[in-house]
PDB file of C-alpha atoms in Angstrom:
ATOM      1  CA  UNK Y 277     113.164 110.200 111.199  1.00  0.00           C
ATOM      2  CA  UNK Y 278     109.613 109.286 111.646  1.00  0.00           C
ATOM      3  CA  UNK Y 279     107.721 111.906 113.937  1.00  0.00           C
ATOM      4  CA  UNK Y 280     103.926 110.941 114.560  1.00  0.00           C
ATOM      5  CA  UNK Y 281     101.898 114.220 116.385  1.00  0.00           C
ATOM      6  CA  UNK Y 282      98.224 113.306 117.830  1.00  0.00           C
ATOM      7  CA  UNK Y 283      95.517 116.089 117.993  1.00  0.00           C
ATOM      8  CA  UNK Y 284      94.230 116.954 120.108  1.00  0.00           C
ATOM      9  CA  UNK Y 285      96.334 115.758 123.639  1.00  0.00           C
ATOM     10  CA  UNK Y 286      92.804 115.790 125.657  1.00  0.00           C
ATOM     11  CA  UNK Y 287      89.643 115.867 124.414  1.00  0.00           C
ATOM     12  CA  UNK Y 288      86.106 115.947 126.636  1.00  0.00           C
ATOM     13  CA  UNK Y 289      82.503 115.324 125.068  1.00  0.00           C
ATOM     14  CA  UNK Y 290      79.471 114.250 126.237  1.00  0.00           C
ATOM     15  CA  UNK Y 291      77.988 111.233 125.723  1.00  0.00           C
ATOM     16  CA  UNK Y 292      76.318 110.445 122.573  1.00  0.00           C
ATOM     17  CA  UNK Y 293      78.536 112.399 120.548  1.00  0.00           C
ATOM     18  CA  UNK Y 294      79.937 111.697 117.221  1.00  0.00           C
ATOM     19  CA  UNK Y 295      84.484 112.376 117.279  1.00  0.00           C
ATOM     20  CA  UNK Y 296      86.906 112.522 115.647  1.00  0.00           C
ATOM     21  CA  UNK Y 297      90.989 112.013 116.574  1.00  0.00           C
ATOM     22  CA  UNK Y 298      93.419 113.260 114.186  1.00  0.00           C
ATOM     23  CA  UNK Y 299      96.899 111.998 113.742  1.00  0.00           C
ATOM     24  CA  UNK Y 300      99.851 112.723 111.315  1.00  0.00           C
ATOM     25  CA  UNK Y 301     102.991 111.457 110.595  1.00  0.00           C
ATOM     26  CA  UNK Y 302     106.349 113.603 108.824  1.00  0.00           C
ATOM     27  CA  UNK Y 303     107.241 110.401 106.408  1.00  0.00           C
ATOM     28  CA  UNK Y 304     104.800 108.802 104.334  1.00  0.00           C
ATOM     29  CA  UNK Y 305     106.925 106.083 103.786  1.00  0.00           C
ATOM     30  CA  UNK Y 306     105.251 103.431 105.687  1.00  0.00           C
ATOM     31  CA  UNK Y 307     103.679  99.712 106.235  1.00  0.00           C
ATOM     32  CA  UNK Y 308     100.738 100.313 107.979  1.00  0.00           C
ATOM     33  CA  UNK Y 309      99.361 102.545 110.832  1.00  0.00           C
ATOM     34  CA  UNK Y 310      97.460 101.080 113.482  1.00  0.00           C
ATOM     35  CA  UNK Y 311      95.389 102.876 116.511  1.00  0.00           C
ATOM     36  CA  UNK Y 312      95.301 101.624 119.816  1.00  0.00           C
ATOM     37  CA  UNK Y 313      93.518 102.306 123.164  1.00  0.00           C
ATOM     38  CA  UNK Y 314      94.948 102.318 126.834  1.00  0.00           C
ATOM     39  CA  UNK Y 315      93.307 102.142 130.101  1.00  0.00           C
ATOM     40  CA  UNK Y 316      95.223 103.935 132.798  1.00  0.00           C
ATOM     41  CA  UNK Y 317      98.261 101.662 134.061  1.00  0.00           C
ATOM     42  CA  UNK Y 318      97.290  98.981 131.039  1.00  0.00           C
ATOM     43  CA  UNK Y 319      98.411  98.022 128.386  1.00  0.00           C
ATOM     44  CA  UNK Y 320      97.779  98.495 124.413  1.00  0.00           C
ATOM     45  CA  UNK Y 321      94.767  96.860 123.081  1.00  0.00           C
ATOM     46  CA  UNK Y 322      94.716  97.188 119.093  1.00  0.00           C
ATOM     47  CA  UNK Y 323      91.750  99.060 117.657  1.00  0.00           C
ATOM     48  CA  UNK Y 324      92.376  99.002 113.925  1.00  0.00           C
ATOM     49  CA  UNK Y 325      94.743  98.247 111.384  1.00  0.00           C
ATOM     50  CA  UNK Y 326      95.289  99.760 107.914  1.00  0.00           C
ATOM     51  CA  UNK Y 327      97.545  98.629 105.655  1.00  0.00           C
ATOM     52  CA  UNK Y 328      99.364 101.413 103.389  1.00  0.00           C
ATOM     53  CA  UNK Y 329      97.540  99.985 100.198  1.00  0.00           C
ATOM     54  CA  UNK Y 330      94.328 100.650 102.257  1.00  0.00           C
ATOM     55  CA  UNK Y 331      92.161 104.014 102.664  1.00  0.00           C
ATOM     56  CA  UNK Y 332      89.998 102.713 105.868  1.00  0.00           C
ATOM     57  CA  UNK Y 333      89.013  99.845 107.983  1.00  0.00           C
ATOM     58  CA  UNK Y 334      86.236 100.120 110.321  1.00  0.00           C
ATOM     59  CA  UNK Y 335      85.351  98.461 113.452  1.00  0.00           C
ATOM     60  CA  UNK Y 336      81.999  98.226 115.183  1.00  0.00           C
ATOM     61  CA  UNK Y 337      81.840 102.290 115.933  1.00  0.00           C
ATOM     62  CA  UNK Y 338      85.449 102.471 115.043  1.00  0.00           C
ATOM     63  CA  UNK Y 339      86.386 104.047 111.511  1.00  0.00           C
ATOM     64  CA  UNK Y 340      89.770 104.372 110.571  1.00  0.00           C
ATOM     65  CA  UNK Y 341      90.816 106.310 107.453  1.00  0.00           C
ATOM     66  CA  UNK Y 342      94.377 106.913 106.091  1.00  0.00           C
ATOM     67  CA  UNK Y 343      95.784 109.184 103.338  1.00  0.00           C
ATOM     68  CA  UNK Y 344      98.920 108.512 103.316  1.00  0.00           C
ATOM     69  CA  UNK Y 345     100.166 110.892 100.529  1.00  0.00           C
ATOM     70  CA  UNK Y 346      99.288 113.411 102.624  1.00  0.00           C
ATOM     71  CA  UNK Y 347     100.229 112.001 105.602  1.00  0.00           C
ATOM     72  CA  UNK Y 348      97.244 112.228 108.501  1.00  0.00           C
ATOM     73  CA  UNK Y 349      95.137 109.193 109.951  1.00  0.00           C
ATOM     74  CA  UNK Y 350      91.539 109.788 111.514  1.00  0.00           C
ATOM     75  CA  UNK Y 351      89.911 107.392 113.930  1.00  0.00           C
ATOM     76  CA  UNK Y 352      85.847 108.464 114.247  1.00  0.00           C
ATOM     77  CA  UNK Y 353      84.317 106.820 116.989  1.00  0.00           C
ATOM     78  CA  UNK Y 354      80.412 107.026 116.339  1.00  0.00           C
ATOM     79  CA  UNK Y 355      77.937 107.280 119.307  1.00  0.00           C
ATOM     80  CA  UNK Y 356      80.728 107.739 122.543  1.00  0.00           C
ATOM     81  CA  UNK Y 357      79.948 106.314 125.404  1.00  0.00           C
ATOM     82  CA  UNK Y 358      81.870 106.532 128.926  1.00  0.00           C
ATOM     83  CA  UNK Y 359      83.234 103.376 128.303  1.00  0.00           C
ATOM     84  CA  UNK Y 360      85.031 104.858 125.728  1.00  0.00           C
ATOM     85  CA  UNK Y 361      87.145 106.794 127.967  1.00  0.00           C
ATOM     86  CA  UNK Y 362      91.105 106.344 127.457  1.00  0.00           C
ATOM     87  CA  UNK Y 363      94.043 107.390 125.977  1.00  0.00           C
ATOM     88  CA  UNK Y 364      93.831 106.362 122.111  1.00  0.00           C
ATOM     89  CA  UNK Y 365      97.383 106.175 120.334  1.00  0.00           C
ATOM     90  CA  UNK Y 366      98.147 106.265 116.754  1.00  0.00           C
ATOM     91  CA  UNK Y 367     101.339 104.323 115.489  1.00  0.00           C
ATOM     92  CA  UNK Y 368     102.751 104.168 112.455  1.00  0.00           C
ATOM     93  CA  UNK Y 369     104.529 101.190 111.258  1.00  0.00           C
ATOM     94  CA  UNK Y 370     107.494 101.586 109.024  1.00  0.00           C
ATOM     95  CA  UNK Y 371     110.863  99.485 107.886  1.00  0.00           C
ATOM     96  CA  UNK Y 372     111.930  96.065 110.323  1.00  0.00           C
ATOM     97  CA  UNK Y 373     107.950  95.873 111.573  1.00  0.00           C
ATOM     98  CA  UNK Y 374     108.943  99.403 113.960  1.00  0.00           C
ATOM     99  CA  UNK Y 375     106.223 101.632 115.141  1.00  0.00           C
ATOM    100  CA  UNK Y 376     106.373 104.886 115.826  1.00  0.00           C
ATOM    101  CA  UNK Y 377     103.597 106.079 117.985  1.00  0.00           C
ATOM    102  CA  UNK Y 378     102.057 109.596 119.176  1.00  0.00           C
ATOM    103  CA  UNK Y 379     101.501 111.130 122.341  1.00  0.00           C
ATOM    104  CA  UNK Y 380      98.682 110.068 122.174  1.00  0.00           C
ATOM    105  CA  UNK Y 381      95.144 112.113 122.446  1.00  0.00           C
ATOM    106  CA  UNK Y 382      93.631 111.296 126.347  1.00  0.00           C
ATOM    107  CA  UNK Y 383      89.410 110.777 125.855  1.00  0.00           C
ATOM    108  CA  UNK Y 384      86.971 111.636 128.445  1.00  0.00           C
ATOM    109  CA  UNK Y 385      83.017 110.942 127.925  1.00  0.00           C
ATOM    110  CA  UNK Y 386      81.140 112.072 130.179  1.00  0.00           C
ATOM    111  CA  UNK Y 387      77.759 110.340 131.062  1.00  0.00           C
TER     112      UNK Y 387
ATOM    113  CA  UNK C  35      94.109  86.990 118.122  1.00  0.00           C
ATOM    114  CA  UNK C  36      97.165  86.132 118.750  1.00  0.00           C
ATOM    115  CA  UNK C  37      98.032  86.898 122.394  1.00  0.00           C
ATOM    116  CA  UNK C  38     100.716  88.494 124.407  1.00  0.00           C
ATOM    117  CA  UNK C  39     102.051  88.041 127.792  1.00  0.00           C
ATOM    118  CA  UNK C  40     103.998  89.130 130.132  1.00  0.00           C
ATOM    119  CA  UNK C  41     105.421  88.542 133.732  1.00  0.00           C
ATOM    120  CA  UNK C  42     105.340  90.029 136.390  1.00  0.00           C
ATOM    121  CA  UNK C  43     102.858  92.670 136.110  1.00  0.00           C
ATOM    122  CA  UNK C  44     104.125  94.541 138.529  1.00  0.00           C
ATOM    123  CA  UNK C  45     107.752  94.001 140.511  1.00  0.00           C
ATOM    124  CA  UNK C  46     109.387  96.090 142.979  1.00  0.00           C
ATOM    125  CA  UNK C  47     113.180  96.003 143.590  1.00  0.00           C
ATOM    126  CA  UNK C  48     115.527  97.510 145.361  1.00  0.00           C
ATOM    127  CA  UNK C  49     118.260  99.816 143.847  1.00  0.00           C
ATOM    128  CA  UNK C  50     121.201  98.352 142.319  1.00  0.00           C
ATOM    129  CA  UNK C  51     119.771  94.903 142.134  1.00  0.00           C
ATOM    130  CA  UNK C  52     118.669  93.546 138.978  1.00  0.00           C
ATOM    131  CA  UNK C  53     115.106  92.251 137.607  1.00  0.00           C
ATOM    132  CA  UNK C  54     114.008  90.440 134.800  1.00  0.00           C
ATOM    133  CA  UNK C  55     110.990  90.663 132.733  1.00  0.00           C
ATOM    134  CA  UNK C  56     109.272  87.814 130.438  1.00  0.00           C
ATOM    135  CA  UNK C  57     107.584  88.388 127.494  1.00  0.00           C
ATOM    136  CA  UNK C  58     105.996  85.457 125.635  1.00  0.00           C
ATOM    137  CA  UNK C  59     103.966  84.770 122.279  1.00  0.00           C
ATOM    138  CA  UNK C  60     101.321  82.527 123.618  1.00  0.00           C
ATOM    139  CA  UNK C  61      99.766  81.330 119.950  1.00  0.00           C
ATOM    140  CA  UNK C  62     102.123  82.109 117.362  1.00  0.00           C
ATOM    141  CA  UNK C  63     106.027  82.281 117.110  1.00  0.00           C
ATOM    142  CA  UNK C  64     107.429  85.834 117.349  1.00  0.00           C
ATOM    143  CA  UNK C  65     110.317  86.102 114.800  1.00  0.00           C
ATOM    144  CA  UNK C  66     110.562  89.976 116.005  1.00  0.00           C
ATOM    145  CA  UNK C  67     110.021  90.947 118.871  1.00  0.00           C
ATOM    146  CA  UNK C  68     110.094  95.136 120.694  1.00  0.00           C
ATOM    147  CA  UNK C  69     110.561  96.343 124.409  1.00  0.00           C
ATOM    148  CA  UNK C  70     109.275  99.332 124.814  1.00  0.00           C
ATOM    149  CA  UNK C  71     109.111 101.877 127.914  1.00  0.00           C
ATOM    150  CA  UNK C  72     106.352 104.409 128.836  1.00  0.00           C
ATOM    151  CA  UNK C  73     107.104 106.807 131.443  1.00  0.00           C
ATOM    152  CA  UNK C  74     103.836 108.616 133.182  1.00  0.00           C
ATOM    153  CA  UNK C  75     101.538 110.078 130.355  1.00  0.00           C
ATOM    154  CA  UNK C  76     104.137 109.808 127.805  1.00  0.00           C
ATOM    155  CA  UNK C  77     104.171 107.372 124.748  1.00  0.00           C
ATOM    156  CA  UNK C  78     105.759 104.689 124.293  1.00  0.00           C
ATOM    157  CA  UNK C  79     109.372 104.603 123.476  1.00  0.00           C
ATOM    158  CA  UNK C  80     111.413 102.067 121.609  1.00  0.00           C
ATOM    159  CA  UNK C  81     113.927 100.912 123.592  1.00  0.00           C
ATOM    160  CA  UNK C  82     115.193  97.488 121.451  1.00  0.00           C
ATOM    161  CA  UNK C  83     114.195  95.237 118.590  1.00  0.00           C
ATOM    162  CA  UNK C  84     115.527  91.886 118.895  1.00  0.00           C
ATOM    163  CA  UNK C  85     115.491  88.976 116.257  1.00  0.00           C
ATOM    164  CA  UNK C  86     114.614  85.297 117.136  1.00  0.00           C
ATOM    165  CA  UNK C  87     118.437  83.695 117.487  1.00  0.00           C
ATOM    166  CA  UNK C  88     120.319  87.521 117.399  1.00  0.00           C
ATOM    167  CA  UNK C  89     121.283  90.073 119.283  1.00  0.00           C
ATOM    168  CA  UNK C  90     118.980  93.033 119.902  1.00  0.00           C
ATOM    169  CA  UNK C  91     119.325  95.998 118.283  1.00  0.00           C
ATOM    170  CA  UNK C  92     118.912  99.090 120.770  1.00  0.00           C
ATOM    171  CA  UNK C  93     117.535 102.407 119.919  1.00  0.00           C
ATOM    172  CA  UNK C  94     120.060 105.377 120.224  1.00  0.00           C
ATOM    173  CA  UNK C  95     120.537 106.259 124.046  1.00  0.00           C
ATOM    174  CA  UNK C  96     119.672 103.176 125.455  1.00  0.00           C
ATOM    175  CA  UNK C  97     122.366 101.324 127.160  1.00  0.00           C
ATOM    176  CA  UNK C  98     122.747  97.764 126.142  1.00  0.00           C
ATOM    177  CA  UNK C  99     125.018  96.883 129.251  1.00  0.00           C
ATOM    178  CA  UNK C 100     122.125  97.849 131.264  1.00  0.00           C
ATOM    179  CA  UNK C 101     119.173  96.937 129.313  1.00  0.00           C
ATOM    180  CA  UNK C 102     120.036  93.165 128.758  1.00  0.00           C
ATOM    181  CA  UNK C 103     117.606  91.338 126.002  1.00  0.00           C
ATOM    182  CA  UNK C 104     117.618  88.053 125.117  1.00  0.00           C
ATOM    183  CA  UNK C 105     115.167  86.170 122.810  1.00  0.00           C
ATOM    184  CA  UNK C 106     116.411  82.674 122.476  1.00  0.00           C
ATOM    185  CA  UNK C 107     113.206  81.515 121.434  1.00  0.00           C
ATOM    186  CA  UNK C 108     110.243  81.762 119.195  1.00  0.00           C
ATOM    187  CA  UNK C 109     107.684  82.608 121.852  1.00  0.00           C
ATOM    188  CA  UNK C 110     110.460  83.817 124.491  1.00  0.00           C
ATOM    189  CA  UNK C 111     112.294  87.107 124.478  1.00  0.00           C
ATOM    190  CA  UNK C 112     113.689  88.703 128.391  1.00  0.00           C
ATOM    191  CA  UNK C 113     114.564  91.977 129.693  1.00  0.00           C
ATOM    192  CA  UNK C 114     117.010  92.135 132.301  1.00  0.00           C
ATOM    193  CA  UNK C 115     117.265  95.340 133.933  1.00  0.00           C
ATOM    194  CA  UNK C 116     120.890  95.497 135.505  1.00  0.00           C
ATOM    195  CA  UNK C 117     122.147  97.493 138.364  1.00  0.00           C
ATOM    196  CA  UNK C 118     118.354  99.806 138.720  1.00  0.00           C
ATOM    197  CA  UNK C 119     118.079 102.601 140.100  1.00  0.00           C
ATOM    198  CA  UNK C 120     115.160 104.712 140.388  1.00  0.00           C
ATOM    199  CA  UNK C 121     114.924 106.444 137.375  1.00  0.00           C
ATOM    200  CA  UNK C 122     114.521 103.156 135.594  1.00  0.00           C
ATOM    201  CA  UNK C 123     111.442 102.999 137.489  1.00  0.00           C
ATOM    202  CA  UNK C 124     108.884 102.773 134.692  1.00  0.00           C
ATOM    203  CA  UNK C 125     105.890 101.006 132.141  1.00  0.00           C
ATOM    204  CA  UNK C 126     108.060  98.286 130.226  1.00  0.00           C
ATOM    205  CA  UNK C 127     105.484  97.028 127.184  1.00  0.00           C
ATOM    206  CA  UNK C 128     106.750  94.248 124.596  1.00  0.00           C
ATOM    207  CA  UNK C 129     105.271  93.755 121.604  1.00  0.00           C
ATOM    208  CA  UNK C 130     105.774  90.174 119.155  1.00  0.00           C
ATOM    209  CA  UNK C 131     105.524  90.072 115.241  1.00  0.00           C
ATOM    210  CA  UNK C 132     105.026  86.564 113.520  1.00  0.00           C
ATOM    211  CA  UNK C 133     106.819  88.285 110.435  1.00  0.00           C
ATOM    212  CA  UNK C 134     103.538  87.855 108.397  1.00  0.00           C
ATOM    213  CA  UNK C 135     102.285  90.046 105.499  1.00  0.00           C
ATOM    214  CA  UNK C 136     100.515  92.072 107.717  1.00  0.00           C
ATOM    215  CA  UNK C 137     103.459  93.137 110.113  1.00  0.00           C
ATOM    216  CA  UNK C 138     100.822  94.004 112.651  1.00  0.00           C
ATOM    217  CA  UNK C 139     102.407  94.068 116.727  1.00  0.00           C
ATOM    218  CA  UNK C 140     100.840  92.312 118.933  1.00  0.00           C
ATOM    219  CA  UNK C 141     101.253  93.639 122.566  1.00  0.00           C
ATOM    220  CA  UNK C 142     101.960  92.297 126.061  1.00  0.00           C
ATOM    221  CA  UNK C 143      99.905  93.722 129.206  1.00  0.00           C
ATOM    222  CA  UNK C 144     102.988  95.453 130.520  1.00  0.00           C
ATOM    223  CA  UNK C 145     105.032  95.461 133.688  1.00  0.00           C
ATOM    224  CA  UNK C 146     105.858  97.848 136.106  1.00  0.00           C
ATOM    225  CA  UNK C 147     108.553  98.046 137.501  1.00  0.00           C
ATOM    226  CA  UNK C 148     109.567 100.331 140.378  1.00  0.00           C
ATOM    227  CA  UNK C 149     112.752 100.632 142.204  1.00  0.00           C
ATOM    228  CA  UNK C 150     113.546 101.909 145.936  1.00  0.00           C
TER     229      UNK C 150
END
């Protein structure tokens, strides 16, 4: 069984700074892992996708690595801003399109 | 991107009645699609995966009889939550697949649901 753990749960920083949100997964048996914000009492809006053939995608400030033999994910968000502020989840995507997702790591930036 | 709904956002019902939630594939047909519940700063947990034409497949715990799913369409798949009671008071989030190479979930807004 898939188990997907997010470090760290809560993480506080002021604005400006450079982060980094770590996730790993147990099987490294999948499709593709994807990261995802949410807003308090929202729903998921998708950050990045990376296929398992791939090692990173990047977004705007959003970079997304994978190493799946080894099984850990990092999402680096470049220049925070308060805006930035949410939970971000990793998921992991495995057999039948299912994703297994984290706890998620909660993001404050503080102006 | 291909978008996501849902409806209602938010509904509140009484215990013991039952409520239904929609979730459709506005731009693209949803050969898969997921319900999934999130109860206050938790994840999200899989509750069912159900096939365009099937019946859903339920994750281990959750009760089909109470849970009902139907997706008799390509852009239509409905929750039916039978007989509520409180603790089903939660975040229901569905998510739709196209099937494509990509496999990538695209996700509805959410409702909430609470029940009295």
């Amino acid at each position: 069984k898939q188990e997907v753990t997010q470090i760290p749960a809560a993480l506080s920083v002021p604005e400006g700074e450079n982060l980094v949100l770590n996730c790993s997964f147990t099987d490294s048996a999948i499709y593709n892992l994807q990261w995802f914000r949410q807003d308090p009492g929202k729903g998921l809006t998708s950050l990045l996708l990376i296929q398992s053939s791939q090692r990173e995608q990047t977004s705007g400030r959003l970079n997304a690595s994978l190493d799946k033999s080894s099984g850990r994910s990092t999402l680096y968000i470049a220049a925070s801003q308060p805006g930035d502020s949410a939970t971000y989840l990793c998921a992991v995507g495995g057999s039948g399109s299912r994703l297994t997702f984290g706890e998620g790591t909660q993001l404050t930036v503080n102006p | 991107g291909a978008v996501v709904s849902q409806h209602p956002s938010r509904v509140i019902c009484k215990s013991g009645t039952s409520v239904k939630i929609e979730c459709r594939s506005l731009d693209f047909q949803a050969t898969t699609m997921f319900w999934y519940r999130q109860f206050p700063k938790q994840s999200l947990m899989l509750m069912a995966t159900s096939n365009e034409g099937s019946k859903a497949t339920y994750e281990q715990g959750v009760e089909k009889d109470k849970f009902l799913i139907n997706h008799a369409s390509l852009t239509l798949s409905t929750l039916t939550v039978t007989s509520a009671h409180p603790e089903d008071s939660s975040f229901y989030i569905c998510s739709a697949t196209s099937g494509s190479f990509s496999y990538e979930q695209y996700f509805g807004p959410g409702t909430r649901l609470t029940v009295t």
